[in-house]
mmCIF file of C-alpha atoms in Angstrom:
data_model
loop_
_atom_site.group_PDB
_atom_site.id
_atom_site.type_symbol
_atom_site.label_atom_id
_atom_site.label_comp_id
_atom_site.label_asym_id
_atom_site.label_seq_id
_atom_site.Cartn_x
_atom_site.Cartn_y
_atom_site.Cartn_z
ATOM 1 C CA GLU A 163 109.236 88.478 117.839
ATOM 2 C CA VAL A 164 106.200 90.419 119.380
ATOM 3 C CA ASP A 165 106.222 93.137 121.866
ATOM 4 C CA PHE A 166 103.056 91.904 123.573
ATOM 5 C CA VAL A 167 100.194 89.287 123.318
ATOM 6 C CA ASP A 168 96.508 90.636 123.758
ATOM 7 C CA MET A 169 93.931 88.448 125.474
ATOM 8 C CA ASN A 170 90.578 89.560 123.990
ATOM 9 C CA LEU A 171 87.706 89.574 126.652
ATOM 10 C CA GLY A 172 85.798 91.772 124.506
ATOM 11 C CA CYS A 173 84.500 90.133 121.318
ATOM 12 C CA PRO A 174 80.722 90.324 121.331
ATOM 13 C CA ILE A 175 80.034 87.719 118.492
ATOM 14 C CA ASP A 176 77.771 85.014 119.313
ATOM 15 C CA LEU A 177 79.930 82.362 117.602
ATOM 16 C CA VAL A 178 82.769 83.418 119.862
ATOM 17 C CA CYS A 179 80.877 83.811 123.030
ATOM 18 C CA GLU A 180 78.979 80.461 122.716
ATOM 19 C CA LYS A 181 82.128 78.813 122.795
ATOM 20 C CA GLY A 182 83.063 80.520 126.152
ATOM 21 C CA ALA A 183 85.655 82.786 124.547
ATOM 22 C CA GLY A 184 85.512 86.488 123.772
ATOM 23 C CA ALA A 185 83.294 88.411 126.489
ATOM 24 C CA SER A 186 82.094 85.063 128.027
ATOM 25 C CA LEU A 187 85.655 84.781 129.589
ATOM 26 C CA MET A 188 84.910 87.762 131.792
ATOM 27 C CA MET A 189 82.443 85.451 133.688
ATOM 28 C CA ARG A 190 84.570 82.549 133.670
ATOM 29 C CA ASP A 191 87.272 83.314 136.434
ATOM 30 C CA LYS A 192 88.714 79.675 136.547
ATOM 31 C CA LYS A 193 89.297 79.389 132.819
ATOM 32 C CA LEU A 194 90.273 83.075 132.683
ATOM 33 C CA ARG A 195 93.004 82.594 135.249
ATOM 34 C CA GLY A 196 94.171 79.126 133.935
ATOM 35 C CA SER A 197 94.368 80.640 130.463
ATOM 36 C CA LEU A 198 96.539 83.555 131.847
ATOM 37 C CA GLU A 199 98.887 81.411 133.703
ATOM 38 C CA GLY A 200 99.296 79.117 130.584
ATOM 39 C CA MET A 201 99.955 81.908 128.354
ATOM 40 C CA LEU A 202 102.584 83.547 130.560
ATOM 41 C CA LYS A 203 104.386 80.255 131.247
ATOM 42 C CA VAL A 204 105.350 80.153 127.486
ATOM 43 C CA LEU A 205 105.620 83.644 126.455
ATOM 44 C CA ASP A 206 108.522 85.938 127.073
ATOM 45 C CA CYS A 207 106.518 89.098 126.604
ATOM 46 C CA PRO A 208 103.815 90.974 128.405
ATOM 47 C CA VAL A 209 100.208 90.014 128.094
ATOM 48 C CA THR A 210 97.564 92.771 127.934
ATOM 49 C CA ILE A 211 93.997 92.074 128.750
ATOM 50 C CA LYS A 212 91.091 93.735 126.828
ATOM 51 C CA MET A 213 87.538 93.514 128.005
ATOM 52 C CA ARG A 214 84.023 95.312 128.040
ATOM 53 C CA THR A 215 82.321 97.080 130.874
ATOM 54 C CA GLY A 216 80.592 93.834 131.406
ATOM 55 C CA TRP A 217 77.898 91.487 129.910
ATOM 56 C CA SER A 218 74.938 93.949 130.048
ATOM 57 C CA GLU A 219 74.760 97.805 129.976
ATOM 58 C CA GLY A 220 72.976 97.950 133.507
ATOM 59 C CA GLN A 221 75.542 95.626 135.214
ATOM 60 C CA PRO A 222 79.111 96.693 134.595
ATOM 61 C CA ILE A 223 81.799 94.476 136.240
ATOM 62 C CA ALA A 224 85.137 95.533 134.732
ATOM 63 C CA HIS A 225 85.806 97.692 138.000
ATOM 64 C CA GLU A 226 85.496 94.377 139.799
ATOM 65 C CA LEU A 227 87.201 92.167 137.351
ATOM 66 C CA MET A 228 90.493 94.213 137.256
ATOM 67 C CA PRO A 229 91.403 94.057 140.712
ATOM 68 C CA LYS A 230 90.291 90.348 140.930
ATOM 69 C CA ILE A 231 92.910 89.382 138.214
ATOM 70 C CA GLN A 232 95.552 91.537 140.026
ATOM 71 C CA GLY A 233 94.749 89.782 143.061
ATOM 72 C CA TRP A 234 95.889 86.524 141.590
ATOM 73 C CA GLY A 235 99.281 87.502 141.461
ATOM 74 C CA ILE A 236 100.085 86.678 137.921
ATOM 75 C CA ASP A 237 103.360 88.281 136.894
ATOM 76 C CA GLY A 238 103.690 89.388 133.227
ATOM 77 C CA ILE A 239 100.141 91.377 132.733
ATOM 78 C CA GLY A 240 101.343 94.561 131.025
ATOM 79 C CA ALA A 241 98.203 96.416 130.731
ATOM 80 C CA PHE A 242 94.362 96.566 130.936
ATOM 81 C CA MET A 243 91.904 98.068 128.327
ATOM 82 C CA ILE A 244 88.358 98.698 128.709
ATOM 83 C CA HIS A 245 86.017 99.122 125.612
ATOM 84 C CA GLY A 246 83.283 101.437 126.959
ATOM 85 C CA ARG A 247 80.330 99.101 125.818
ATOM 86 C CA SER A 248 78.816 95.840 127.182
ATOM 87 C CA ARG A 249 78.776 92.680 125.340
ATOM 88 C CA LEU A 250 75.196 93.029 124.577
ATOM 89 C CA GLN A 251 75.518 96.556 123.397
ATOM 90 C CA ARG A 252 77.861 95.052 120.838
ATOM 91 C CA TYR A 253 78.599 98.595 118.990
ATOM 92 C CA SER A 254 75.162 100.253 119.600
ATOM 93 C CA ARG A 255 75.077 103.738 121.210
ATOM 94 C CA LEU A 256 77.938 105.601 122.230
ATOM 95 C CA ALA A 257 81.038 104.115 124.293
ATOM 96 C CA ASN A 258 80.679 105.074 128.126
ATOM 97 C CA TYR A 259 83.793 106.960 128.867
ATOM 98 C CA GLU A 260 82.523 108.064 132.079
ATOM 99 C CA TYR A 261 82.561 104.515 133.252
ATOM 100 C CA VAL A 262 86.026 104.078 131.881
ATOM 101 C CA TYR A 263 87.374 107.032 133.687
ATOM 102 C CA LYS A 264 85.772 105.830 136.888
ATOM 103 C CA VAL A 265 87.609 102.498 136.530
ATOM 104 C CA ALA A 266 90.716 104.422 135.927
ATOM 105 C CA GLY A 267 90.581 106.342 138.846
ATOM 106 C CA SER A 268 90.492 103.275 141.176
ATOM 107 C CA GLN A 269 92.942 100.987 139.536
ATOM 108 C CA SER A 270 96.634 100.419 138.845
ATOM 109 C CA PRO A 271 98.580 100.081 136.397
ATOM 110 C CA SER A 272 97.106 102.452 134.012
ATOM 111 C CA LEU A 273 94.169 101.693 132.117
ATOM 112 C CA ILE A 274 93.895 102.119 128.228
ATOM 113 C CA GLY A 275 90.566 103.521 126.860
ATOM 114 C CA ASN A 276 89.013 102.052 123.668
ATOM 115 C CA GLY A 277 85.777 102.953 121.685
ATOM 116 C CA ASP A 278 84.511 105.659 119.189
ATOM 117 C CA ILE A 279 88.043 107.234 118.375
ATOM 118 C CA PHE A 280 87.412 108.317 114.852
ATOM 119 C CA SER A 281 89.605 111.336 114.575
ATOM 120 C CA TYR A 282 92.481 113.141 116.421
ATOM 121 C CA THR A 283 89.885 115.419 117.974
ATOM 122 C CA ASP A 284 88.138 112.178 119.544
ATOM 123 C CA TYR A 285 91.392 111.120 120.638
ATOM 124 C CA GLU A 286 92.366 114.533 122.560
ATOM 125 C CA GLU A 287 88.685 114.779 123.900
ATOM 126 C CA LYS A 288 88.254 111.221 125.173
ATOM 127 C CA ILE A 289 91.716 110.283 126.024
ATOM 128 C CA LEU A 290 94.488 112.795 126.168
ATOM 129 C CA GLY A 291 92.326 115.687 127.784
ATOM 130 C CA ARG A 292 91.353 113.262 130.754
ATOM 131 C CA VAL A 293 94.793 111.886 131.532
ATOM 132 C CA GLY A 294 95.888 112.995 134.935
ATOM 133 C CA ASP A 295 99.320 113.662 136.268
ATOM 134 C CA GLY A 296 99.060 111.494 139.478
ATOM 135 C CA ASP A 297 98.772 114.180 141.872
ATOM 136 C CA GLY A 298 96.030 115.799 143.899
ATOM 137 C CA ASP A 299 92.460 114.780 143.745
ATOM 138 C CA ASP A 300 92.616 113.764 139.913
ATOM 139 C CA THR A 301 90.316 110.726 139.862
ATOM 140 C CA ASN A 302 91.486 109.979 136.273
ATOM 141 C CA ASN A 303 95.139 109.743 136.964
ATOM 142 C CA MET A 304 95.526 106.146 135.856
ATOM 143 C CA LEU A 305 94.124 106.631 132.589
ATOM 144 C CA SER A 306 97.056 106.299 129.898
ATOM 145 C CA PRO A 307 97.586 108.640 127.044
ATOM 146 C CA THR A 308 97.468 105.606 124.902
ATOM 147 C CA ALA A 309 94.318 104.730 123.154
ATOM 148 C CA MET A 310 93.189 101.351 121.649
ATOM 149 C CA LEU A 311 91.798 101.809 118.173
ATOM 150 C CA GLY A 312 89.495 99.284 116.804
ATOM 151 C CA ARG A 313 86.794 99.948 114.060
ATOM 152 C CA GLY A 314 88.287 103.558 113.643
ATOM 153 C CA ALA A 315 91.519 101.898 112.244
ATOM 154 C CA LEU A 316 89.457 99.465 110.281
ATOM 155 C CA ILE A 317 87.578 102.171 108.496
ATOM 156 C CA LYS A 318 90.242 104.815 108.449
ATOM 157 C CA PRO A 319 93.744 102.926 108.332
ATOM 158 C CA TRP A 320 95.259 106.342 108.127
ATOM 159 C CA LEU A 321 93.860 107.450 111.777
ATOM 160 C CA PRO A 322 97.245 106.961 113.614
ATOM 161 C CA THR A 323 98.697 109.464 111.269
ATOM 162 C CA GLU A 324 95.921 112.122 111.811
ATOM 163 C CA ILE A 325 96.426 111.605 115.649
ATOM 164 C CA LYS A 326 100.042 111.926 115.348
ATOM 165 C CA GLU A 327 100.026 115.133 112.956
ATOM 166 C CA ARG A 328 96.967 116.532 114.511
ATOM 167 C CA ARG A 329 94.879 117.065 111.156
ATOM 168 C CA HIS A 330 91.759 115.766 109.638
ATOM 169 C CA TRP A 331 93.140 114.396 106.484
ATOM 170 C CA ASP A 332 91.171 114.675 103.206
ATOM 171 C CA ILE A 333 92.790 111.675 101.827
ATOM 172 C CA SER A 334 92.074 111.041 98.030
ATOM 173 C CA ALA A 335 90.366 107.999 96.447
ATOM 174 C CA THR A 336 93.662 107.212 94.485
ATOM 175 C CA GLU A 337 95.663 107.156 97.778
ATOM 176 C CA ARG A 338 93.237 105.111 99.284
ATOM 177 C CA LEU A 339 93.483 102.649 96.479
ATOM 178 C CA ASP A 340 97.153 102.730 96.827
ATOM 179 C CA MET A 341 96.887 101.286 100.480
ATOM 180 C CA LEU A 342 94.539 98.627 99.093
ATOM 181 C CA LYS A 343 97.417 97.508 96.360
ATOM 182 C CA ASP A 344 99.714 97.468 99.406
ATOM 183 C CA PHE A 345 97.490 95.101 101.251
ATOM 184 C CA VAL A 346 96.890 92.893 98.180
ATOM 185 C CA ARG A 347 100.557 92.609 97.590
ATOM 186 C CA PHE A 348 101.482 91.812 100.974
ATOM 187 C CA GLY A 349 98.498 89.247 101.009
ATOM 188 C CA LEU A 350 99.996 87.421 97.937
ATOM 189 C CA GLU A 351 103.324 87.406 99.164
ATOM 190 C CA HIS A 352 102.109 85.691 102.400
ATOM 191 C CA TRP A 353 99.458 83.369 101.032
ATOM 192 C CA GLY A 354 100.822 82.782 97.522
ATOM 193 C CA SER A 355 99.759 84.039 93.981
ATOM 194 C CA ASP A 356 98.218 80.657 93.012
ATOM 195 C CA GLN A 357 94.291 80.552 92.647
ATOM 196 C CA GLN A 358 94.093 79.552 96.434
ATOM 197 C CA GLY A 359 96.188 82.224 97.650
ATOM 198 C CA VAL A 360 94.175 84.821 95.425
ATOM 199 C CA ASN A 361 91.042 83.707 96.744
ATOM 200 C CA ARG A 362 91.995 84.044 100.294
ATOM 201 C CA VAL A 363 93.470 87.482 99.770
ATOM 202 C CA ARG A 364 90.053 88.555 97.973
ATOM 203 C CA ARG A 365 88.177 87.224 101.119
ATOM 204 C CA PHE A 366 90.087 89.407 103.470
ATOM 205 C CA LEU A 367 90.118 92.238 101.118
ATOM 206 C CA LEU A 368 86.123 92.114 100.623
ATOM 207 C CA GLU A 369 85.770 91.861 104.788
ATOM 208 C CA TRP A 370 88.081 95.266 104.878
ATOM 209 C CA LEU A 371 86.045 96.781 102.300
ATOM 210 C CA SER A 372 82.805 96.052 104.098
ATOM 211 C CA PHE A 373 84.436 98.646 106.781
ATOM 212 C CA LEU A 374 86.356 100.937 104.454
ATOM 213 C CA HIS A 375 83.004 102.270 102.677
ATOM 214 C CA ARG A 376 81.713 103.700 105.871
ATOM 215 C CA TYR A 377 84.478 106.719 105.642
ATOM 216 C CA VAL A 378 82.968 109.911 104.332
ATOM 217 C CA PRO A 379 85.864 112.089 102.509
ATOM 218 C CA VAL A 380 86.562 115.073 104.883
ATOM 219 C CA GLY A 381 86.019 117.366 101.831
ATOM 220 C CA MET A 382 82.550 116.205 101.469
ATOM 221 C CA LEU A 383 81.345 116.634 105.313
ATOM 222 C CA GLU A 384 79.068 119.233 106.478
ATOM 223 C CA VAL A 385 80.527 118.983 109.925
ATOM 224 C CA VAL A 386 83.915 117.839 110.642
ATOM 225 C CA PRO A 387 84.936 115.444 111.924
ATOM 226 C CA GLN A 388 82.677 112.440 110.895
ATOM 227 C CA GLN A 389 81.538 110.617 114.059
ATOM 228 C CA MET A 390 81.893 106.626 114.362
ATOM 229 C CA ASN A 391 77.993 106.124 114.568
ATOM 230 C CA HIS A 392 77.449 108.302 111.524
ATOM 231 C CA ARG A 393 77.009 106.309 108.024
ATOM 232 C CA PRO A 394 77.182 107.604 104.557
ATOM 233 C CA PRO A 395 73.711 108.122 103.014
ATOM 234 C CA ASN A 396 72.677 105.650 100.498
ATOM 235 C CA ASN A 397 73.817 106.125 96.912
ATOM 236 C CA MET A 398 76.237 109.020 97.821
ATOM 237 C CA CYS A 399 78.211 110.339 95.019
ATOM 238 C CA GLY A 400 81.955 111.104 95.414
ATOM 239 C CA ARG A 401 84.182 113.552 93.618
ATOM 240 C CA SER A 402 85.431 110.822 91.363
ATOM 241 C CA ASP A 403 83.932 107.536 89.981
ATOM 242 C CA LEU A 404 86.316 105.653 92.334
ATOM 243 C CA GLU A 405 85.390 107.574 95.370
ATOM 244 C CA THR A 406 81.803 106.982 94.424
ATOM 245 C CA MET A 407 82.499 103.042 94.287
ATOM 246 C CA MET A 408 84.471 103.123 97.501
ATOM 247 C CA LEU A 409 81.348 105.086 99.257
ATOM 248 C CA SER A 410 78.944 102.173 98.068
ATOM 249 C CA LYS A 411 77.455 99.800 100.478
ATOM 250 C CA ASN A 412 76.481 97.386 97.834
ATOM 251 C CA CYS A 413 78.730 94.216 97.903
ATOM 252 C CA ALA A 414 78.835 94.009 94.095
ATOM 253 C CA ASP A 415 80.772 97.357 94.182
ATOM 254 C CA TRP A 416 83.313 95.935 96.661
ATOM 255 C CA ILE A 417 83.730 93.022 94.338
ATOM 256 C CA LYS A 418 84.449 95.190 91.573
ATOM 257 C CA ILE A 419 87.395 97.012 93.336
ATOM 258 C CA SER A 420 88.596 93.651 94.202
ATOM 259 C CA GLU A 421 88.632 92.715 90.438
ATOM 260 C CA MET A 422 90.642 95.976 89.819
ATOM 261 C CA LEU A 423 93.398 94.328 91.999
ATOM 262 C CA LEU A 424 92.986 90.832 91.583
ATOM 263 C CA GLY A 425 91.161 89.960 88.499
ATOM 264 C CA PRO A 426 87.787 88.717 87.639
ATOM 265 C CA VAL A 427 85.954 86.512 90.091
ATOM 266 C CA PRO A 428 84.450 83.225 88.922
ATOM 267 C CA GLU A 429 80.800 83.166 87.613
ATOM 268 C CA ASP A 430 79.205 81.655 90.772
ATOM 269 C CA PHE A 431 81.315 83.739 93.248
ATOM 270 C CA MET A 432 79.277 85.176 96.207
ATOM 271 C CA PHE A 433 80.164 87.345 99.351
ATOM 272 C CA GLU A 434 78.367 88.530 102.386
ATOM 273 C CA PRO A 435 80.269 90.107 105.148
ATOM 274 C CA LYS A 436 80.734 87.976 108.401
ATOM 275 C CA HIS A 437 79.069 90.700 110.553
ATOM 276 C CA LYS A 438 76.125 90.713 108.054
ATOM 277 C CA ALA A 439 74.920 94.077 108.935
ATOM 278 C CA ASN A 440 71.357 94.538 107.729
ATOM 279 C CA SER A 441 72.220 97.599 105.654
ATOM 280 C CA TYR A 442 74.446 95.479 103.252
ATOM 281 C CA GLN A 443 73.086 94.144 99.810
ATOM 282 C CA ARG A 444 74.459 90.807 99.209
ATOM 283 C CA ALA A 445 76.252 90.130 95.916
#
């Protein structure tokens, strides 16, 4: 049972867009409409639609696409979400929340904002502080108090707790390792503990570690909170050997962490993140 199914018109990855999916669907009206109608014929839950501002930064189209979709008269669309960047921006520069607010002020149902939320103060500044009450001349009255979390939750899976409790959590390396232990346990329960299952869990774990290492512990920051586009400096030392390893952008250190949880890798094992950021050292 699921509460809703999200249709992702926001993925900027070349492999996805070249097949006409992801952000490409924003410009394929016939395919988009057919997909929505087909999904809602077989689902008994709402469908949400997540999109980018448009294909390029200078030509946003979300403010036109949302009313167009609503005009199709398809029942079962529960919400719209906008990531405040274009497809060509991918994740560069800051999310354009002024555009998100503009769209939210002219649309119904309410709009969920997404992008660069990395702390409870980001949430309160970008989302909660801009939600209107629906009265008067407030142009943001259709912005939902809900926020969609993406990379922020990949890098800081405890981010929802920070938002709920309104605090900057100086989580320890041991607590973070416990989260990884749970992740591995769930993976082995799902895929099995044979060699194939272990290999699959390790791959997913390493992909996740390629995001987790970007977190700088609160107790080590000169300015709190850390911003999404601020990355740890090279060779940063933590407050323990484990924290130092978790801060490393070297794939070999991620593999060592996986070996702590899943045992040694084969001699010929190699790993490179799918997103292949230039800053990563291949192992």
